[in-house]
CSV table of C-alpha atoms and ligand atoms in Angstrom, one decimal:
chain,number,residue,atom,x,y,z
A,1,MET,CA,-109.7,61.4,-17.5
A,2,GLU,CA,-112.0,63.2,-14.9
A,3,LYS,CA,-109.1,63.2,-12.7
A,4,GLU,CA,-106.8,65.1,-15.2
A,5,ILE,CA,-109.7,67.9,-15.9
A,6,ILE,CA,-109.7,68.3,-11.9
A,7,LYS,CA,-105.8,68.5,-12.4
A,8,PHE,CA,-105.9,71.3,-14.5
A,9,LYS,CA,-108.9,73.0,-12.9
A,10,ILE,CA,-107.2,73.9,-10.1
A,11,MET,CA,-103.9,75.5,-11.7
A,12,GLY,CA,-105.2,78.9,-12.3
A,13,ASN,CA,-105.7,80.8,-15.3
A,14,LEU,CA,-103.4,80.0,-17.8
A,15,GLU,CA,-105.5,81.1,-20.8
A,16,THR,CA,-103.9,82.6,-23.7
A,17,THR,CA,-104.5,83.8,-27.2
A,18,TYR,CA,-102.4,82.9,-30.1
A,19,LEU,CA,-102.8,83.9,-33.9
A,20,GLY,CA,-106.5,84.6,-32.4
A,21,LEU,CA,-107.2,81.2,-31.4
A,22,LYS,CA,-108.6,80.8,-27.7
A,23,LEU,CA,-105.7,78.6,-25.8
A,24,LYS,CA,-106.3,76.7,-22.6
A,25,ASN,CA,-102.4,77.5,-21.6
A,26,PRO,CA,-99.4,78.6,-23.7
A,27,LEU,CA,-97.8,75.2,-24.5
A,28,VAL,CA,-97.9,74.1,-28.1
A,29,ALA,CA,-96.3,71.0,-29.1
A,30,ALA,CA,-94.4,71.9,-32.0
A,31,SER,CA,-94.1,70.4,-35.4
A,32,SER,CA,-92.3,67.3,-35.4
A,33,GLY,CA,-92.9,63.4,-35.3
A,34,LEU,CA,-94.6,63.9,-32.0
A,35,THR,CA,-97.6,65.1,-34.1
A,36,GLY,CA,-98.0,63.2,-37.3
A,37,SER,CA,-100.4,60.8,-36.4
A,38,VAL,CA,-103.7,61.2,-34.6
A,39,GLU,CA,-102.4,58.3,-31.3
A,40,LYS,CA,-99.7,61.0,-30.5
A,41,ILE,CA,-102.1,64.3,-31.0
A,42,LYS,CA,-104.4,62.7,-28.5
A,43,GLU,CA,-101.9,61.6,-26.1
A,44,LEU,CA,-100.7,65.4,-26.3
A,45,ALA,CA,-104.2,66.7,-25.6
A,46,ASN,CA,-104.7,64.5,-22.5
A,47,ALA,CA,-101.6,65.3,-20.9
A,48,GLY,CA,-103.0,68.9,-21.3
A,49,ILE,CA,-101.4,70.6,-24.2
A,50,GLY,CA,-102.8,74.1,-25.6
A,51,ALA,CA,-102.3,73.5,-29.3
A,52,ILE,CA,-100.5,71.2,-31.6
A,53,VAL,CA,-98.8,71.8,-34.9
A,54,LEU,CA,-98.7,69.1,-37.2
A,55,LYS,CA,-96.1,67.6,-38.5
A,56,SER,CA,-94.9,69.2,-41.9
A,57,VAL,CA,-95.3,68.3,-45.5
A,58,PHE,CA,-92.0,68.7,-47.0
A,59,GLU,CA,-91.5,70.2,-50.5
A,60,GLU,CA,-87.9,68.9,-50.3
A,61,GLN,CA,-89.2,65.2,-49.3
A,62,ILE,CA,-91.3,65.0,-52.5
A,63,ASN,CA,-88.9,66.5,-55.0
A,64,GLY,CA,-86.4,63.9,-53.3
A,65,GLU,CA,-88.5,60.9,-53.8
A,66,VAL,CA,-89.4,62.0,-57.2
A,67,THR,CA,-85.3,62.0,-57.9
A,68,SER,CA,-84.7,58.3,-56.3
A,69,LEU,CA,-87.5,57.1,-58.0
A,70,MET,CA,-86.4,58.2,-61.1
A,71,SER,CA,-82.8,57.2,-60.7
A,72,LYS,CA,-84.3,53.4,-59.9
A,73,ASP,CA,-86.5,53.5,-63.3
A,74,SER,CA,-84.0,53.6,-65.8
A,75,GLN,CA,-87.0,52.8,-68.3
A,76,ASN,CA,-88.3,56.4,-67.7
A,77,SER,CA,-85.8,58.5,-66.6
A,78,GLY,CA,-85.1,60.1,-70.1
A,79,TYR,CA,-88.8,61.1,-70.2
A,80,PRO,CA,-89.7,64.4,-68.1
A,81,GLU,CA,-93.3,63.5,-68.4
A,82,ALA,CA,-92.7,60.5,-66.7
A,83,GLU,CA,-91.1,62.5,-63.9
A,84,ASP,CA,-94.0,65.1,-63.7
A,85,TYR,CA,-96.5,62.1,-63.7
A,86,ILE,CA,-94.4,60.7,-60.8
A,87,LYS,CA,-94.3,63.9,-59.4
A,88,GLY,CA,-97.8,65.0,-59.3
A,89,TYR,CA,-98.7,61.5,-57.9
A,90,LEU,CA,-96.4,61.7,-55.1
A,91,ARG,CA,-97.5,65.2,-54.4
A,92,ASP,CA,-101.2,64.2,-54.2
A,93,ASN,CA,-100.4,61.4,-52.0
A,94,THR,CA,-98.9,63.0,-49.5
A,95,ILE,CA,-101.3,65.9,-49.4
A,96,LYS,CA,-103.9,63.8,-49.0
A,97,LYS,CA,-102.4,61.9,-46.3
A,98,HIS,CA,-102.1,65.5,-44.4
A,99,ILE,CA,-105.2,66.5,-45.5
A,100,GLU,CA,-106.7,63.0,-43.8
A,101,LEU,CA,-104.4,63.8,-40.7
A,102,ILE,CA,-106.0,67.4,-40.2
A,103,GLU,CA,-109.7,66.1,-40.5
A,104,SER,CA,-108.9,63.2,-38.0
A,105,ALA,CA,-106.9,65.4,-35.3
A,106,LYS,CA,-109.8,68.0,-35.6
A,107,LYS,CA,-112.4,65.2,-34.6
A,108,ALA,CA,-110.2,63.5,-32.2
A,109,VAL,CA,-109.2,66.8,-30.0
A,110,ASP,CA,-110.8,70.3,-28.8
A,111,ILE,CA,-107.8,72.2,-29.1
A,112,PRO,CA,-106.5,74.0,-32.0
A,113,VAL,CA,-104.7,72.0,-34.8
A,114,ILE,CA,-102.2,73.9,-36.8
A,115,ALA,CA,-101.0,72.3,-40.2
A,116,SER,CA,-97.4,72.7,-41.0
A,117,VAL,CA,-95.9,73.4,-44.7
A,118,ASN,CA,-92.0,73.1,-45.5
A,119,CYS,CA,-91.8,75.2,-48.5
A,120,VAL,CA,-88.3,76.2,-50.4
A,121,SER,CA,-90.2,78.1,-53.0
A,122,SER,CA,-93.4,79.8,-53.5
A,123,ASP,CA,-94.2,77.9,-56.7
A,124,GLU,CA,-97.3,75.7,-57.3
A,125,TRP,CA,-96.6,74.3,-53.6
A,126,THR,CA,-98.0,77.1,-51.8
A,127,THR,CA,-101.2,76.3,-53.5
A,128,PHE,CA,-102.1,73.6,-51.3
A,129,SER,CA,-102.4,75.6,-48.5
A,130,LYS,CA,-106.1,76.2,-49.5
A,131,ASP,CA,-106.7,72.4,-48.7
A,132,PHE,CA,-105.5,72.6,-45.6
A,133,GLN,CA,-107.5,75.0,-44.8
A,134,ASP,CA,-110.8,73.5,-46.4
A,135,ALA,CA,-110.1,70.6,-43.7
A,136,GLY,CA,-110.3,72.3,-41.0
A,137,ALA,CA,-106.7,73.5,-39.9
A,138,ASP,CA,-106.9,76.4,-37.5
A,139,ALA,CA,-103.9,78.1,-38.9
A,140,LEU,CA,-101.1,77.4,-41.0
A,141,GLU,CA,-97.3,77.4,-40.3
A,142,LEU,CA,-94.9,78.2,-42.8
A,143,ASN,CA,-91.5,76.3,-42.4
A,144,ILE,CA,-89.3,77.9,-44.5
A,145,PHE,CA,-85.9,77.6,-45.1
A,146,TYR,CA,-83.7,78.3,-47.9
A,147,LEU,CA,-79.7,77.6,-47.8
A,148,PRO,CA,-78.0,80.1,-49.9
A,149,THR,CA,-75.1,78.1,-51.3
A,150,SER,CA,-74.2,80.5,-54.3
A,151,ARG,CA,-71.6,83.2,-53.4
A,152,HIS,CA,-73.2,85.4,-56.1
A,153,GLU,CA,-76.7,85.2,-54.3
A,154,LYS,CA,-77.5,88.8,-52.9
A,155,PRO,CA,-78.8,88.8,-49.2
A,156,GLY,CA,-82.1,90.7,-50.2
A,157,ILE,CA,-83.1,87.9,-52.3
A,158,VAL,CA,-83.1,85.3,-49.9
A,159,GLU,CA,-85.4,87.5,-47.5
A,160,GLN,CA,-87.8,88.0,-50.5
A,161,LEU,CA,-88.0,84.6,-50.6
A,162,TYR,CA,-89.7,84.1,-47.6
A,163,ILE,CA,-92.2,87.2,-48.1
A,164,ASP,CA,-92.8,85.8,-51.6
A,165,VAL,CA,-94.1,82.1,-50.2
A,166,LEU,CA,-96.0,84.2,-47.3
A,167,GLN,CA,-97.9,86.5,-50.1
A,168,LYS,CA,-98.9,83.4,-52.1
A,169,VAL,CA,-100.0,81.6,-49.0
A,170,LYS,CA,-102.0,84.5,-47.9
A,171,SER,CA,-103.4,85.0,-51.4
A,172,GLU,CA,-104.9,81.5,-51.1
A,173,VAL,CA,-106.0,81.1,-47.1
A,174,SER,CA,-108.0,83.4,-44.7
A,175,ILE,CA,-107.0,81.4,-41.7
A,176,PRO,CA,-103.8,82.9,-40.0
A,177,VAL,CA,-100.5,82.3,-41.3
A,178,VAL,CA,-97.1,82.1,-39.3
A,179,VAL,CA,-94.0,81.9,-40.0
A,180,LYS,CA,-91.4,79.9,-38.6
A,181,PHE,CA,-87.9,80.7,-39.7
A,182,GLY,CA,-84.3,80.2,-38.3
A,183,ILE,CA,-81.9,82.6,-36.6
A,184,TYR,CA,-80.0,83.0,-39.7
A,185,HIS,CA,-80.9,86.3,-40.6
A,186,SER,CA,-78.9,89.4,-40.9
A,187,ASN,CA,-81.9,91.7,-39.6
A,188,ILE,CA,-84.1,89.6,-37.3
A,189,ILE,CA,-86.6,92.6,-36.1
A,190,GLY,CA,-86.4,93.6,-39.7
A,191,MET,CA,-87.6,90.1,-40.8
A,192,ALA,CA,-90.3,90.0,-38.3
A,193,ASP,CA,-91.5,93.2,-39.3
A,194,LYS,CA,-91.7,92.8,-43.3
A,195,LEU,CA,-93.3,89.1,-42.6
A,196,LYS,CA,-96.2,91.2,-40.3
A,197,ALA,CA,-96.5,94.0,-43.0
A,198,ASN,CA,-97.0,90.9,-45.6
A,199,GLY,CA,-99.7,89.5,-43.6
A,200,ALA,CA,-98.1,87.1,-41.1
A,201,SER,CA,-100.4,86.9,-37.6
A,202,GLY,CA,-97.2,85.5,-35.8
A,203,VAL,CA,-93.5,84.2,-36.2
A,204,VAL,CA,-92.2,81.1,-34.9
A,205,MET,CA,-88.4,82.2,-33.5
A,206,PHE,CA,-86.4,79.9,-34.2
A,207,ASN,CA,-86.5,76.6,-36.0
A,208,ARG,CA,-83.9,74.4,-35.2
A,209,PHE,CA,-82.2,72.6,-38.7
A,210,TYR,CA,-80.5,69.5,-38.9
A,211,GLU,CA,-76.8,70.3,-38.7
A,212,PRO,CA,-73.9,68.2,-39.8
A,213,ASP,CA,-70.9,67.0,-37.6
A,214,ILE,CA,-67.6,65.3,-38.6
A,215,ASN,CA,-67.0,61.7,-37.0
A,216,ILE,CA,-62.7,61.9,-36.4
A,217,GLU,CA,-62.7,58.1,-35.9
A,218,THR,CA,-64.2,57.1,-39.6
A,219,LEU,CA,-63.3,60.9,-41.2
A,220,GLU,CA,-67.0,61.1,-42.2
A,221,LEU,CA,-69.7,63.4,-42.3
A,222,THR,CA,-72.2,62.5,-40.0
A,223,ALA,CA,-75.6,63.9,-38.5
A,224,SER,CA,-75.0,66.0,-35.4
A,225,GLU,CA,-77.4,65.8,-31.9
A,226,ILE,CA,-81.2,66.0,-33.3
A,227,PHE,CA,-82.2,67.3,-29.7
A,228,SER,CA,-81.9,70.7,-28.4
A,229,SER,CA,-80.4,71.5,-24.6
A,230,PRO,CA,-81.9,73.4,-22.3
A,231,ALA,CA,-78.9,76.1,-22.6
A,232,ASP,CA,-80.2,76.5,-26.9
A,233,ILE,CA,-82.9,79.1,-24.8
A,234,ARG,CA,-80.2,81.6,-24.7
A,235,ARG,CA,-80.3,81.8,-28.6
A,236,THR,CA,-83.8,82.8,-28.8
A,237,LEU,CA,-84.6,84.9,-25.5
A,238,ARG,CA,-82.8,88.2,-26.7
A,239,TRP,CA,-85.0,87.9,-29.9
A,240,VAL,CA,-87.9,87.3,-28.3
A,241,GLY,CA,-87.6,90.0,-25.9
A,242,MET,CA,-86.6,92.5,-28.9
A,243,VAL,CA,-88.9,91.3,-31.7
A,244,SER,CA,-91.9,91.6,-29.0
A,245,SER,CA,-91.0,95.3,-27.9
A,246,ALA,CA,-90.0,96.4,-32.1
A,247,VAL,CA,-93.1,94.9,-33.7
A,248,SER,CA,-96.5,95.0,-32.5
A,249,HIS,CA,-99.5,92.6,-33.1
A,250,LEU,CA,-97.4,89.9,-34.3
A,251,ASP,CA,-97.5,87.2,-31.8
A,252,ILE,CA,-94.3,85.3,-31.0
A,253,ALA,CA,-94.4,81.4,-30.5
A,254,ALA,CA,-90.8,81.1,-29.1
A,255,SER,CA,-89.0,77.7,-29.9
A,256,THR,CA,-85.4,76.0,-29.6
A,257,GLY,CA,-84.2,74.9,-26.0
A,258,ILE,CA,-87.4,75.2,-24.0
A,259,HIS,CA,-87.4,72.4,-22.1
A,260,ASP,CA,-89.1,73.0,-18.5
A,261,SER,CA,-91.3,75.6,-16.7
A,262,ASN,CA,-88.4,78.2,-16.2
A,263,ALA,CA,-87.7,78.5,-19.6
A,264,VAL,CA,-91.4,78.6,-20.5
A,265,ILE,CA,-91.5,81.7,-17.7
A,266,LYS,CA,-88.7,83.3,-19.3
A,267,GLN,CA,-89.8,83.3,-22.9
A,268,LEU,CA,-93.4,84.7,-21.6
A,269,LEU,CA,-91.4,87.5,-19.6
A,270,ALA,CA,-89.6,88.5,-22.5
A,271,GLY,CA,-92.5,88.6,-24.7
A,272,ALA,CA,-93.3,85.1,-26.0
A,273,GLN,CA,-97.6,84.9,-26.4
A,274,VAL,CA,-96.6,80.9,-26.7
A,275,ALA,CA,-93.6,78.4,-26.2
A,276,GLN,CA,-93.2,75.5,-28.4
A,277,LEU,CA,-92.1,72.2,-27.0
A,278,CYS,CA,-90.6,69.4,-29.1
A,279,SER,CA,-87.1,67.9,-27.7
A,280,THR,CA,-88.3,68.0,-24.3
A,281,ILE,CA,-91.2,66.0,-24.8
A,282,TYR,CA,-89.0,63.2,-26.9
A,283,LEU,CA,-86.8,63.3,-24.2
A,284,ASN,CA,-89.0,63.3,-21.0
A,285,GLY,CA,-92.2,62.2,-22.5
A,286,THR,CA,-95.9,63.8,-22.1
A,287,LYS,CA,-95.7,63.7,-18.5
A,288,VAL,CA,-93.5,67.0,-18.8
A,289,ILE,CA,-96.4,68.5,-19.9
A,290,PRO,CA,-98.2,69.1,-17.0
A,291,GLU,CA,-95.1,69.4,-15.0
A,292,ILE,CA,-94.6,72.7,-16.8
A,293,LEU,CA,-98.0,73.7,-16.4
A,294,SER,CA,-97.7,73.2,-12.3
A,295,GLY,CA,-94.5,75.1,-12.6
A,296,ILE,CA,-95.9,78.3,-14.2
A,297,SER,CA,-99.1,78.0,-12.2
A,298,GLU,CA,-96.5,78.0,-8.7
A,299,PHE,CA,-94.6,81.0,-10.3
A,300,MET,CA,-98.2,82.9,-10.7
A,301,LYS,CA,-98.9,81.9,-7.2
A,302,LYS,CA,-95.7,83.1,-5.8
A,303,TRP,CA,-96.0,86.5,-7.5
A,304,ASN,CA,-99.6,86.9,-7.3
A,305,PHE,CA,-100.1,86.9,-11.0
A,306,LYS,CA,-103.9,86.0,-11.8
A,307,LYS,CA,-103.2,85.9,-15.4
A,308,ILE,CA,-100.6,85.4,-18.2
A,309,GLU,CA,-101.4,88.6,-19.2
A,310,ASP,CA,-100.2,90.2,-15.6
A,311,PHE,CA,-96.4,89.3,-16.5
A,312,ARG,CA,-96.4,88.6,-20.0
A,313,GLY,CA,-93.3,90.8,-21.7
A,314,ARG,CA,-92.4,92.3,-18.2
A,315,LEU,CA,-89.1,92.2,-19.2
A,316,SER,CA,-89.1,92.9,-22.9
A,317,TYR,CA,-86.8,95.1,-24.3
A,318,LYS,CA,-89.2,98.3,-24.1
A,319,ASN,CA,-89.9,97.7,-20.1
A,320,ILE,CA,-87.0,97.0,-18.9
A,321,PRO,CA,-84.9,100.1,-17.1
A,322,ASP,CA,-81.6,99.3,-19.4
A,323,PRO,CA,-82.9,98.0,-22.6
A,324,MET,CA,-78.8,97.8,-23.7
A,325,LEU,CA,-79.0,94.7,-21.7
A,326,TYR,CA,-80.5,92.8,-24.6
A,327,GLU,CA,-78.1,94.5,-26.8
A,328,ARG,CA,-75.3,93.7,-25.2
A,329,SER,CA,-73.0,91.2,-27.2
A,330,GLN,CA,-69.4,91.6,-25.9
A,331,PHE,CA,-68.2,90.0,-23.0
A,332,MET,CA,-66.6,93.4,-22.0
A,333,LYS,CA,-67.3,93.2,-18.2
A,334,TYR,CA,-65.5,89.5,-18.2
A,335,PHE,CA,-62.7,90.5,-19.9
A,336,SER,CA,-61.5,92.7,-16.6
A,337,ASN,CA,-62.4,89.4,-14.2
A,338,GLU,CA,-59.5,87.6,-13.0
A,339,LYS,CA,-61.6,84.0,-13.4
A,340,TYR,CA,-62.0,84.6,-17.1
A,341,GLY,CA,-59.8,87.4,-18.4
A,342,THR,CA,-56.2,86.5,-19.7
A,343,HIS,CA,-54.5,88.0,-16.8
B,1,FMN,C1,-87.1,64.6,-34.6
B,1,FMN,C2,-87.6,66.0,-34.9
B,1,FMN,C3,-88.5,66.5,-36.1
B,1,FMN,C4,-88.9,67.6,-36.7
B,1,FMN,N1,-89.7,67.7,-37.5
B,1,FMN,C5,-90.3,69.1,-37.7
B,1,FMN,C6,-91.1,69.2,-38.7
B,1,FMN,O1,-91.6,68.2,-39.3
B,1,FMN,N2,-91.4,70.6,-39.1
B,1,FMN,C7,-91.0,71.8,-38.7
B,1,FMN,O2,-91.2,72.6,-38.8
B,1,FMN,N3,-90.1,71.5,-37.5
B,1,FMN,C8,-89.5,70.2,-37.4
B,1,FMN,N4,-88.9,70.0,-36.0
B,1,FMN,C9,-88.1,71.1,-35.4
B,1,FMN,C10,-89.1,71.4,-34.3
B,1,FMN,O3,-90.1,71.7,-34.5
B,1,FMN,C11,-88.4,72.9,-33.2
B,1,FMN,O4,-88.3,73.5,-33.9
B,1,FMN,C12,-86.9,72.3,-32.9
B,1,FMN,O5,-86.5,71.1,-32.6
B,1,FMN,C13,-86.6,72.9,-31.5
B,1,FMN,O6,-87.2,73.1,-30.9
B,1,FMN,P1,-86.8,72.1,-29.2
B,1,FMN,O7,-85.8,72.9,-28.9
B,1,FMN,O8,-87.9,72.0,-28.5
B,1,FMN,O9,-86.4,70.7,-29.7
B,1,FMN,C14,-88.5,68.8,-35.8
B,1,FMN,C15,-87.2,68.5,-34.7
B,1,FMN,C16,-86.7,67.3,-34.6
B,1,FMN,C17,-86.0,67.0,-32.9
């Protein structure tokens, strides 16, 4: 343990703030099974992570469990009161477990612990946020995902759902709230701006959702690869560069495809406040954390940057000579190139 402290001491000043919290470095363990138990959280903290986001409490999960229980229980299936009772029990039990996780994580580690709620509606579910705050969570991450499946639904309604959830939660808690959303929005800068205007201290860009795949051997729908690949960083970099320039005083946690120190450095240069890690820890173990920290340190040494602030946002939309590079969306230049062109 002592050895580890010494190792990090010589790595230079990687301190940063995130949602007003002090972090010893800009690496955050993303919400997932990696942050679902105190043992795993301790391991992440020992490896040097700057903060952790607990595994989400899922609104969908509770609703799903109720439906499955009700369908098994033919005796009660005709009684709506029974459904309410089971739902109440499951919900309270799930909330209790999350509260216990927050409390024990706070006791076990000295880094910020961010609770996470998955919500698809702004109903009663959001009221539990206050319990998480009372349990000691340093901040709250809202993992919101709504999949519009009706062609009659207007796009603005979907955006409004995110705002409604945020407003409801903000009315319950005083700790910072950060909204984690996916890339499927018609106006990402507008979305981030509205979230900020409605009290979000930060945004996590982006969540990566379960995606279906098709097995052509069995002619069945299957789950696609659950882990990201380093190439997925391309999806986030543009938006981190643009949102960090367009919306001030809104912390950005870059997420998706961040597998090594180069990816973290790129996100910081684009203007991210922190980088969230998930797939890379699943694939490489917690040893990837000190490796990434060393990589950032070496980069800072090479460029003589004394602190993260010396280079954060240096290559964001507003700080580069030709911001159009961020806006370029067509491969025009390549069409005229023999290697990639049609001739
Ligand atoms: C196995 C697994 C479980 C996850 N569970 C959650 C979760 O409970 N809540 C959440 O907000 N995101 C969850 N995620 C999404 C991750 O937090 C992260 O946003 C996403 O995987 C993109 O980051 P990555 O490219 O580093 O994996 C999960 C991802 C994986 C692979």
